[in-house]
Amino acid sequence: MNEEAHAVLREDPVMAGLLDRHDPYAEPDWDEYERLCISIINQQLSTASAAAVRERVFDLLEGDVTPASVLAADEAALRDAGLSRNKVEYVQNAACAFRENDYTQTGLASYTDDEVVDLLTDIKGIGAWTARMYLLFVLERPDVLPLGDLAVRRGIEQLYGDGEELTRAEMREIAEPWRPYRSVATRYIWAEYESD
């Protein structure tokens, strides 16, 4: 991880503690389409439920999660693996979009964060939350603060508000010193939240 990011985040004593306790970058190296499918699977599910569904879907596709394999997969089998009818449609919509356009880091390098969100949310089933997860995890944009994510909000409340509810404005204020590395801070907040 970027030393400059760590130096900025260590200025915040709470964040410094998280940096010492967690390594949120030790996860599988999923490609862009796999990561988008994972974000779709994760929509409105608990971490544990989402992980179980992801495992069943990836097993069904024999680890070959590509636009072609998803479009060729039996819809009933995808539903049996745990995807709702809507989510089957969403991963198929994403597969079609990926066949037509370049959503890789290179392909989207000239787009701003807001332009990427607009582009992705044009795909039916991709909302702002999923688009921000894509910015953060796939494009590795450095300064994303996804306050639409419940775990991020709860994590900030636990760490900075003694579990009391905070407004999004208060959370943005807490996160201000993390600029321009709010994405990095977010990953540490998730790691802490999921370790409880």
XYZ file of C-alpha atoms in Angstrom:
196
model
C 0.000 0.000 0.000
C 1.000 3.535 -0.762
C 3.317 4.956 1.954
C 2.054 8.475 1.360
C -1.525 7.335 2.040
C -0.450 5.677 5.268
C 1.414 8.799 6.344
C -1.697 10.938 5.794
C -3.991 8.456 7.567
C -1.644 8.040 10.548
C -2.288 11.713 11.375
C -5.681 10.461 12.618
C -5.062 8.431 15.816
C -8.124 6.209 15.283
C -7.068 5.444 11.721
C -3.475 4.798 12.864
C -4.815 2.018 15.099
C -6.691 0.455 12.175
C -3.557 0.528 10.023
C -1.741 -1.441 12.721
C -4.549 -4.011 13.107
C -5.672 -4.829 9.560
C -4.569 -5.639 6.017
C -7.634 -4.974 3.860
C -5.681 -5.590 0.666
C -5.219 -9.330 1.191
C -8.064 -10.536 -0.997
C -8.330 -12.485 -4.266
C -7.336 -10.683 -7.433
C -10.716 -10.616 -9.202
C -10.944 -9.036 -12.640
C -13.262 -6.143 -13.500
C -16.305 -8.174 -14.500
C -15.954 -10.589 -11.555
C -15.743 -7.635 -9.190
C -18.868 -6.047 -10.685
C -20.734 -9.365 -10.320
C -19.621 -9.544 -6.688
C -20.935 -6.015 -6.080
C -24.276 -6.995 -7.659
C -24.434 -10.133 -5.488
C -23.619 -8.039 -2.394
C -26.493 -5.595 -2.996
C -28.830 -5.616 0.025
C -27.274 -8.750 1.570
C -25.300 -9.238 4.757
C -21.594 -9.938 4.321
C -22.042 -13.622 5.257
C -25.048 -14.181 2.958
C -23.320 -12.430 0.063
C -20.167 -14.538 0.508
C -22.218 -17.763 0.466
C -24.112 -16.763 -2.690
C -20.901 -15.620 -4.396
C -19.262 -18.963 -3.644
C -22.216 -20.933 -5.053
C -22.421 -18.771 -8.201
C -18.659 -18.959 -8.808
C -18.767 -22.746 -8.248
C -21.644 -23.061 -10.722
C -19.557 -21.187 -13.299
C -16.520 -23.340 -12.375
C -14.531 -20.232 -11.448
C -14.852 -18.899 -15.006
C -16.898 -15.767 -14.315
C -16.901 -13.933 -17.625
C -19.567 -12.149 -19.664
C -19.706 -15.193 -21.974
C -20.069 -17.756 -19.150
C -22.766 -15.725 -17.388
C -24.768 -15.240 -20.592
C -24.450 -18.978 -21.351
C -25.425 -20.078 -17.824
C -28.824 -21.592 -17.104
C -30.977 -18.930 -15.414
C -32.696 -21.437 -13.134
C -29.290 -22.726 -11.979
C -28.188 -19.146 -11.208
C -31.366 -18.652 -9.170
C -30.763 -21.977 -7.388
C -27.287 -20.691 -6.501
C -28.936 -17.813 -4.676
C -29.382 -14.998 -7.197
C -32.801 -13.395 -7.292
C -34.539 -13.098 -10.659
C -33.537 -9.403 -10.712
C -29.878 -10.136 -9.924
C -29.726 -12.736 -12.706
C -30.936 -9.990 -15.059
C -28.408 -7.513 -13.604
C -25.351 -9.752 -14.056
C -26.553 -10.479 -17.606
C -27.011 -6.745 -18.296
C -23.483 -6.144 -16.992
C -22.187 -8.970 -19.209
C -23.749 -7.353 -22.299
C -22.305 -3.953 -21.356
C -18.827 -5.447 -20.854
C -18.979 -7.026 -24.303
C -19.747 -3.635 -25.858
C -17.501 -1.273 -23.854
C -14.162 -1.151 -22.049
C -14.756 -0.793 -18.302
C -11.163 -1.559 -17.304
C -8.827 0.846 -15.495
C -7.258 1.701 -18.846
C -10.582 2.097 -20.628
C -11.947 4.458 -17.961
C -8.695 6.286 -17.156
C -9.824 9.553 -18.768
C -13.209 9.553 -16.975
C -13.806 11.414 -13.717
C -15.321 9.527 -10.775
C -18.711 11.144 -11.470
C -18.517 10.221 -15.163
C -17.772 6.594 -14.255
C -20.770 6.545 -11.909
C -22.969 7.953 -14.707
C -21.644 5.400 -17.197
C -22.146 2.427 -14.879
C -25.565 3.492 -13.611
C -26.767 3.486 -17.235
C -26.582 -0.325 -16.946
C -29.911 -1.545 -15.505
C -29.244 -3.017 -12.066
C -26.145 -0.934 -11.365
C -26.951 1.762 -8.848
C -24.807 4.461 -7.307
C -23.645 2.141 -4.472
C -22.429 -0.528 -6.911
C -20.762 2.099 -9.099
C -18.888 3.484 -6.067
C -17.759 -0.019 -5.099
C -16.415 -0.313 -8.652
C -14.548 2.990 -8.335
C -13.051 1.834 -5.064
C -12.210 -1.822 -5.701
C -11.766 -2.134 -9.465
C -10.559 1.229 -10.655
C -8.775 1.800 -7.327
C -9.626 5.481 -7.369
C -7.931 6.951 -4.298
C -10.533 9.311 -2.860
C -13.942 7.588 -2.732
C -16.049 7.873 0.436
C -19.109 5.632 -0.088
C -21.474 6.878 2.607
C -24.295 5.026 0.846
C -22.774 1.858 2.333
C -24.319 0.879 5.663
C -21.157 -0.866 6.915
C -19.069 2.257 6.254
C -21.550 4.444 8.134
C -21.824 1.995 11.058
C -18.048 1.608 11.132
C -17.504 5.373 11.319
C -20.169 5.646 14.043
C -18.515 2.895 16.098
C -15.024 4.302 15.691
C -15.716 8.027 15.931
C -19.123 8.384 17.574
C -19.088 5.710 20.310
C -21.806 3.908 18.341
C -24.091 6.951 18.326
C -25.765 7.904 15.067
C -23.905 10.529 13.028
C -25.191 12.555 10.103
C -23.552 12.144 6.721
C -22.310 15.730 7.023
C -20.597 14.797 10.315
C -19.087 11.725 8.647
C -17.786 13.802 5.728
C -16.195 16.157 8.268
C -14.548 13.225 10.077
C -13.238 11.959 6.729
C -11.926 15.330 5.540
C -8.383 14.806 6.987
C -8.134 11.510 5.064
C -8.164 13.300 1.681
C -6.957 12.430 -0.900
C -6.971 8.828 0.379
C -10.526 8.298 1.601
C -10.713 5.035 -0.391
C -7.840 3.606 1.637
C -9.441 4.749 4.897
C -12.740 3.182 3.803
C -11.110 -0.204 3.313
C -9.684 -0.079 6.845
C -13.082 0.901 8.258
C -14.650 -2.104 6.529
C -11.926 -4.399 7.830
C -12.558 -3.217 11.380
C -16.346 -3.417 11.029
C -16.224 -6.956 9.624
C -13.784 -8.137 12.309
C -16.323 -7.489 15.122
